[in-house]
Every structure is written in C-alpha cells, then in structure tokens.
Amino acid sequence: MTTATKRLTTSAMIASFADPGQRTTSAPFGHALAALAERDDRIVGLTADLGKYTDMHVFAQAHPTRFFQLGMAEQLLFGAAAGMAEVGLVPFASTYSVFAARRAYDFLCLDIAEPNLNVNIVGGLPGLTTGYGPSHQATEDVAIFRGMPNLTIVDPCDSVDIEQAVPQLAAAEGPTYLRLLRGKVPTVLDEYDYTFRLGKAAVLRDGADVVFVSSGLMTMRALQAAERLARHKVDVAVVHTPTIKPFDAGTVLAEVDSDRLVVTLENHTVVGGLFETVASAVVSRGLGKRVVPIALPDEFLAAGALPTLHERYGLATDTVVTKVLGELDR
C-alpha cells in the first residue's frame, strides 16, 4: 500500500498526531488530575458531555463524588465552575476548545476572569488536532483568549508537559486555559534536561544557524526538524514556550537577539498566536529582527486525515525542513 493510500484511509476523527512507533502516554491529563486529587481535597472535575473525549473520564472513575457532568451546556459549565471556586474548590472544567473560546467566552470573561477565580479551563482539539473541519478545529483560540485579562494560557508539547503542568495550574492564582492533548499523547521532553515551569520558556537545544521558538505539539516537530536539518549542516536551537501568557520574553529574546534565522512554530493561526507574541516582544525591545512564522493560515481549514492536513497546511516535519532551507537560501 502506498503512503498516499494510507493517508486516504486514515480516520479523520481518531488519528493521532503521534508518529508510528513513537512513545506515547495514555490520557496524561486525566491521570495527573486524579493523582492530584488524592493529595488535594479541593480538586473537582467538570465537563460538558465530553468526559471521554477530554480524558476527564479517568478522573471521574477515580473520584466519582467529585465529578460533575453538566451536559451540553458550556455556559453553565463555566458558571458552575466559577461558583465552586468562589467557595474554595479548585475546579478543572473540560470541553472542546472551540466551545470554550467561541460559545462560552462571555461566561469565562465575566464569571471567572474578572473576579480572578482559580478555575482551570481544559480545551480539547486545539488547532489542527482533528480532521472534522472548522466546527471542531480551534485554530484561533489563543488569539481569542490572549486579550483576556488575568487568564494564563498554556500550550503543552507532550505528556511530560501535561503531567507537570496540572498541579502548577491548580496552584496558580487566577484562571488558566490548557490546550489539551488527549488520548495517546507523545512522550518527548523526558529526553531533554527539562522541567515544566509555569510562565517560563526553556532552551531545549543550542544551535548556531537557526532559532526555533515553538509551543504545543510544534515543539515536537521543531525537535524533529532540527535533527533532519543537521543532515544539511544546519545547526538549530529550539526554545520551547509552553506558557503563551504570561510570555517569558526574557528567555526568548535572549535567543532571538543574534544573527541567526528566527522561526516561530505553532499549531494555531498565524494571527494572534505565538508568532505575533514573539514579534511584539521583538519590536518592543527594539531588536529590528525578522521573524519567520510557521503556522496555520488565516482561513477556515479543510476536513480530512490529520497527516494529509498537516502536510497541506505546513505543520508536518518535512514541510518545516523545506521552509527553513528555503529561507536560508534567500
């Protein structure tokens, strides 16, 4: 069977962005939340009819009396979570990112963010992690949420990020939004000298020619692309920025401020996400540095199989390598 045929028969709904044979961890968010609840009686879990599809079912099975199923009512989900936080509980409320950002924005803004409550929103299917098309692809969620005061935004790379982020999100002051990777999630960052620190970026590898600044699953692709570019005698540094807001400009700009090509990589539209966050920091610091974005286009995306869509829209490792080589040849 050819590669093209395999792509056509890949399920658009259940396909993972993990590579064949890659190490994965099952439901890291659900297991991390259940483990945290063993140590902290304040932890509660809520969902809007999407427990299985946001890995909240793991928590529900472990702590059934602390799990609340709100049905298909995202506004109610956030309102209920706000009420729980008001009385001292620490809620994690899960739904799809499109519903959190588009359908329930006002409730998150006024019920949770304005009073600065410790409510943790968990958004499934961020960016291009489903083939279901625009109704389910939250390609603009970061752009929508970046302007909301008090809201912390986390875009994890892998299972390591998620497992380490959960207790830090619970301990953080004010509301948070986690771009959830669910199901069989790649395990990548344990091979590096890395620990998730809320609000901090991390240099995963050094390089003399190119600087990748990446977040989310695109950090995994950045590391893969860096290895492949080494075969072309291109030395690539990778800076992982799992916290989009507040942004660790100090760490990022220390790497950007050089004569190397700077490339941002994100699983999000080119509008309002990591690229514009980095570009804004560069301009504010007066660096006068060109930044090249690798991101989703400013358009509604097609439905289809994830491997095909990632190639079409520039998120696949091979397309990243081709883009960088082209920039270096300019």
Coordinates of C-alpha atoms in Angstrom, one line a residue:
M1 CA 0.0 0.0 0.0
T2 CA 1.4 3.4 -0.9
T3 CA 1.8 6.3 1.6
A4 CA -0.9 8.2 -0.3
T5 CA -3.4 5.4 0.1
K6 CA -2.6 5.1 3.8
R7 CA -3.4 8.8 4.2
L8 CA -6.7 8.5 2.5
T9 CA -7.8 5.7 4.7
T10 CA -6.6 7.3 8.0
S11 CA -9.6 8.1 10.2
A12 CA -10.0 11.9 10.3
M13 CA -11.6 11.7 13.8
I14 CA -9.4 9.4 15.8
A15 CA -6.0 9.8 14.1
S16 CA -3.2 10.8 16.5
F17 CA -0.5 13.3 15.6
A18 CA 2.0 10.9 17.1
D19 CA 4.3 9.3 14.6
P20 CA 4.1 5.5 14.0
G21 CA 6.1 3.7 16.7
Q22 CA 6.6 6.8 18.8
R23 CA 6.5 6.5 22.6
T24 CA 3.1 7.7 24.0
T25 CA 1.4 8.0 27.3
S26 CA -2.3 7.3 27.6
A27 CA -4.6 10.1 29.0
P28 CA -1.8 12.0 30.9
F29 CA -4.2 14.9 31.9
G30 CA -6.8 12.6 33.4
H31 CA -4.3 10.6 35.3
A32 CA -2.4 13.7 36.5
L33 CA -5.7 15.3 37.7
A34 CA -6.8 12.1 39.5
A35 CA -3.4 11.8 41.2
L36 CA -3.5 15.5 42.3
A37 CA -7.0 14.9 43.8
E38 CA -5.6 12.2 46.0
R39 CA -3.4 14.9 47.6
D40 CA -5.8 17.9 47.5
D41 CA -9.4 17.6 48.6
R42 CA -10.3 20.9 46.9
I43 CA -9.9 19.4 43.3
V44 CA -13.1 18.8 41.4
G45 CA -13.7 17.9 37.8
L46 CA -16.5 19.1 35.5
T47 CA -17.3 18.5 31.8
A48 CA -19.9 19.4 29.2
D49 CA -20.7 15.9 27.9
L50 CA -17.1 15.4 26.8
G51 CA -15.6 13.4 29.6
K52 CA -14.3 10.6 27.4
Y53 CA -13.0 13.0 24.7
T54 CA -11.1 15.2 27.1
D55 CA -9.7 12.4 29.3
M56 CA -11.8 13.6 32.2
H57 CA -13.4 10.1 32.4
V58 CA -10.2 9.0 34.2
F59 CA -10.8 11.5 37.0
A60 CA -14.5 10.6 37.1
Q61 CA -13.7 6.9 37.6
A62 CA -11.2 7.6 40.4
H63 CA -13.3 10.3 42.1
P64 CA -16.9 9.9 41.2
T65 CA -18.3 12.1 44.0
R66 CA -16.0 15.0 42.9
F67 CA -17.0 14.8 39.2
F68 CA -19.9 16.8 37.7
Q69 CA -21.4 16.2 34.3
L70 CA -23.1 19.4 33.1
G71 CA -24.4 18.1 29.7
M72 CA -24.1 20.1 26.5
A73 CA -24.1 23.5 28.2
E74 CA -20.8 25.2 28.1
Q75 CA -22.0 28.4 29.6
L76 CA -23.4 26.5 32.6
L77 CA -20.2 24.6 32.8
F78 CA -18.2 27.8 33.4
G79 CA -20.8 29.3 35.6
A80 CA -20.8 26.3 37.8
A81 CA -17.0 26.2 38.0
A82 CA -17.0 29.8 39.0
G83 CA -19.4 29.1 41.8
M84 CA -17.3 26.2 43.0
A85 CA -14.1 28.4 43.0
E86 CA -16.0 31.1 45.0
V87 CA -16.4 28.6 47.9
G88 CA -12.8 27.4 47.9
L89 CA -12.8 24.5 45.5
V90 CA -10.3 24.2 42.6
P91 CA -12.3 23.2 39.5
F92 CA -10.9 21.8 36.2
A93 CA -13.6 22.2 33.6
S94 CA -13.2 20.4 30.2
T95 CA -14.8 20.9 26.8
Y96 CA -13.6 21.3 23.3
S97 CA -11.5 24.4 22.7
V98 CA -14.0 25.7 20.0
F99 CA -16.8 25.7 22.6
A100 CA -14.7 27.3 25.3
A101 CA -13.5 30.1 23.0
R102 CA -16.5 30.7 20.8
R103 CA -19.6 29.6 22.7
A104 CA -18.8 30.4 26.3
Y105 CA -16.4 33.3 26.1
D106 CA -18.5 35.8 27.9
F107 CA -19.1 33.5 30.9
L108 CA -15.4 32.8 31.1
C109 CA -14.6 36.5 30.9
L110 CA -17.1 37.9 33.4
D111 CA -17.8 34.9 35.7
I112 CA -14.2 33.7 36.0
A113 CA -11.5 36.1 34.7
E114 CA -12.9 39.4 36.0
P115 CA -13.1 38.2 39.6
N116 CA -9.8 36.3 39.0
L117 CA -11.0 32.9 40.2
N118 CA -8.9 29.8 40.3
V119 CA -10.8 28.0 37.5
N120 CA -8.8 25.8 35.1
I121 CA -10.3 25.5 31.6
V122 CA -9.2 22.4 29.7
G123 CA -9.8 22.7 26.0
G124 CA -9.7 19.6 23.7
L125 CA -8.9 19.6 20.0
P126 CA -6.8 22.8 19.9
G127 CA -5.5 23.9 16.5
L128 CA -5.3 21.2 13.9
T129 CA -5.6 18.1 16.0
T130 CA -8.8 16.9 14.4
G131 CA -9.9 16.4 10.9
Y132 CA -13.5 17.3 11.5
G133 CA -13.2 20.8 9.9
P134 CA -13.9 24.3 11.2
S135 CA -16.7 23.3 13.6
H136 CA -14.2 21.4 15.7
Q137 CA -10.8 22.9 14.8
A138 CA -9.9 25.6 17.3
T139 CA -7.3 27.3 15.1
E140 CA -7.9 30.8 16.7
D141 CA -8.4 30.0 20.4
V142 CA -5.2 31.6 21.6
A143 CA -5.9 34.8 19.5
I144 CA -9.3 35.0 21.2
F145 CA -8.0 34.4 24.7
R146 CA -4.8 36.4 24.7
G147 CA -6.6 39.7 25.2
M148 CA -8.5 38.5 28.3
P149 CA -7.0 40.0 31.5
N150 CA -5.9 37.6 34.2
L151 CA -6.0 34.5 32.0
T152 CA -2.9 32.2 31.9
I153 CA -2.6 30.3 28.6
V154 CA -0.6 27.0 28.4
D155 CA 0.1 25.1 25.2
P156 CA 1.9 21.8 26.2
C157 CA 4.2 19.9 23.9
D158 CA 3.6 16.3 25.2
S159 CA 2.7 14.1 28.1
V160 CA 5.6 15.4 30.2
D161 CA 4.3 19.0 30.0
I162 CA 0.8 18.0 30.8
E163 CA 1.6 15.8 33.8
Q164 CA 3.8 18.5 35.3
A165 CA 1.5 21.4 34.4
V166 CA -1.6 20.1 36.1
P167 CA -0.5 20.7 39.7
Q168 CA 1.0 24.0 38.8
L169 CA -2.2 25.2 37.2
A170 CA -4.1 24.2 40.3
A171 CA -1.7 26.2 42.5
A172 CA -1.7 29.3 40.3
E173 CA -3.6 32.4 41.2
G174 CA -6.4 33.2 38.8
P175 CA -7.9 31.3 35.8
T176 CA -6.0 29.2 33.3
Y177 CA -6.6 27.7 29.9
L178 CA -4.8 24.5 28.9
R179 CA -4.7 23.5 25.2
L180 CA -5.3 19.8 25.9
L181 CA -3.6 16.9 24.0
R182 CA -5.6 13.8 24.8
G183 CA -5.6 10.1 24.3
K184 CA -2.3 8.6 23.4
V185 CA -0.1 11.6 23.7
P186 CA 3.6 11.6 22.6
T187 CA 6.3 11.5 25.3
V188 CA 9.2 13.7 24.1
L189 CA 10.6 16.0 26.6
D190 CA 11.9 13.4 29.1
E191 CA 14.8 13.0 26.7
Y192 CA 15.9 16.6 27.5
D193 CA 17.0 18.3 30.7
Y194 CA 13.6 19.9 31.0
T195 CA 11.0 20.6 33.7
F196 CA 7.8 22.4 33.1
R197 CA 7.7 25.8 34.9
L198 CA 4.6 27.8 34.6
G199 CA 5.4 31.1 32.9
K200 CA 8.8 30.1 31.7
A201 CA 10.3 29.1 28.4
A202 CA 13.2 26.6 28.1
V203 CA 16.1 26.2 25.6
L204 CA 15.9 22.5 24.7
R205 CA 18.9 22.5 22.4
D206 CA 21.5 25.0 21.2
G207 CA 22.3 25.8 17.5
A208 CA 24.5 28.3 15.6
D209 CA 22.4 28.9 12.5
V210 CA 18.7 28.9 13.3
V211 CA 16.5 29.5 16.3
F212 CA 13.1 27.8 16.6
V213 CA 10.7 29.3 19.0
S214 CA 7.8 26.8 19.4
S215 CA 4.9 25.8 21.5
G216 CA 2.5 22.9 21.8
L217 CA 2.9 19.9 19.5
M218 CA 5.0 22.0 17.2
T219 CA 7.9 21.8 19.7
M220 CA 7.9 18.1 18.9
R221 CA 8.0 18.9 15.2
A222 CA 10.7 21.5 15.9
L223 CA 13.0 19.0 17.6
Q224 CA 12.4 16.5 14.7
A225 CA 13.1 19.2 12.1
A226 CA 16.3 20.2 13.9
E227 CA 17.6 16.7 13.7
R228 CA 16.8 16.5 10.0
L229 CA 18.3 19.9 9.3
A230 CA 21.5 18.7 10.9
R231 CA 21.9 16.4 7.9
H232 CA 22.0 19.5 5.8
K233 CA 24.7 21.0 8.0
V234 CA 22.2 23.4 9.6
D235 CA 22.6 23.8 13.3
V236 CA 19.2 24.6 15.0
A237 CA 18.4 25.8 18.5
V238 CA 15.0 25.0 19.9
V239 CA 13.2 27.3 22.5
H240 CA 10.0 25.7 23.9
T241 CA 7.4 28.3 25.2
P242 CA 4.6 26.2 26.8
T243 CA 3.2 29.3 28.5
I244 CA 1.9 31.7 25.9
K245 CA 0.6 34.2 28.5
P246 CA 2.3 35.5 30.6
F247 CA 5.1 35.3 28.0
D248 CA 8.7 34.7 29.0
A249 CA 10.2 37.4 26.8
G250 CA 13.5 37.4 28.6
T251 CA 14.4 33.8 27.8
V252 CA 13.1 34.0 24.2
L253 CA 14.6 37.4 23.3
A254 CA 18.0 36.3 24.7
E255 CA 18.0 33.6 21.9
V256 CA 16.4 35.8 19.2
D257 CA 18.9 38.6 19.6
S258 CA 21.6 37.2 17.4
D259 CA 22.5 36.9 13.7
R260 CA 20.6 33.5 13.4
L261 CA 17.4 33.0 11.4
V262 CA 14.4 33.1 13.8
V263 CA 11.4 30.9 13.1
T264 CA 8.3 30.5 15.2
L265 CA 6.3 27.3 15.1
E266 CA 2.7 26.9 16.4
N267 CA -0.4 24.8 16.0
H268 CA -2.6 27.9 15.6
T269 CA -3.4 30.5 13.0
V270 CA -0.7 33.0 12.1
V271 CA -3.0 35.7 13.5
G272 CA -2.8 36.4 17.2
G273 CA -0.8 33.5 18.5
L274 CA 2.9 32.7 19.2
F275 CA 4.2 34.5 16.1
E276 CA 2.6 37.8 16.9
T277 CA 3.5 37.4 20.6
V278 CA 7.2 36.9 19.7
A279 CA 7.1 39.7 17.0
S280 CA 5.5 42.1 19.5
A281 CA 8.3 41.3 22.1
V282 CA 11.0 41.8 19.4
V283 CA 9.6 45.2 18.3
S284 CA 9.1 46.4 21.9
R285 CA 12.7 45.6 22.7
G286 CA 13.8 47.4 19.5
L287 CA 15.7 44.5 18.1
G288 CA 14.8 45.1 14.5
K289 CA 14.8 41.4 13.8
R290 CA 13.0 39.5 11.1
V291 CA 10.8 36.6 12.4
V292 CA 9.5 33.9 10.1
P293 CA 6.2 32.2 11.1
I294 CA 5.3 28.6 10.6
A295 CA 1.6 28.5 11.5
L296 CA -1.8 27.7 10.1
P297 CA -3.2 30.1 7.5
D298 CA -5.8 32.8 8.3
E299 CA -8.6 30.7 6.8
F300 CA -11.1 28.0 7.7
L301 CA -9.4 24.7 7.2
A302 CA -10.5 21.6 5.3
A303 CA -11.7 18.4 6.8
G304 CA -9.7 15.2 6.3
A305 CA -7.0 12.9 7.7
L306 CA -4.5 14.6 10.0
P307 CA -1.3 13.6 8.3
T308 CA -2.6 15.0 5.0
L309 CA -3.8 18.2 6.6
H310 CA -0.6 18.7 8.5
E311 CA 1.3 18.5 5.2
R312 CA -1.1 20.7 3.4
Y313 CA -1.0 23.4 6.0
G314 CA 2.7 23.3 6.8
L315 CA 2.8 21.6 10.2
A316 CA 4.5 18.4 9.1
T317 CA 8.2 17.9 9.9
D318 CA 9.2 17.6 6.2
T319 CA 7.4 20.9 5.3
V320 CA 9.2 22.6 8.2
V321 CA 12.5 21.5 6.9
T322 CA 11.7 22.6 3.4
K323 CA 10.6 26.0 4.7
V324 CA 13.8 26.6 6.7
L325 CA 16.1 25.5 3.9
G326 CA 14.3 27.9 1.5
E327 CA 14.7 30.8 4.0
L328 CA 18.4 30.1 4.4
D329 CA 18.7 30.2 0.6
R330 CA 17.1 33.6 0.3

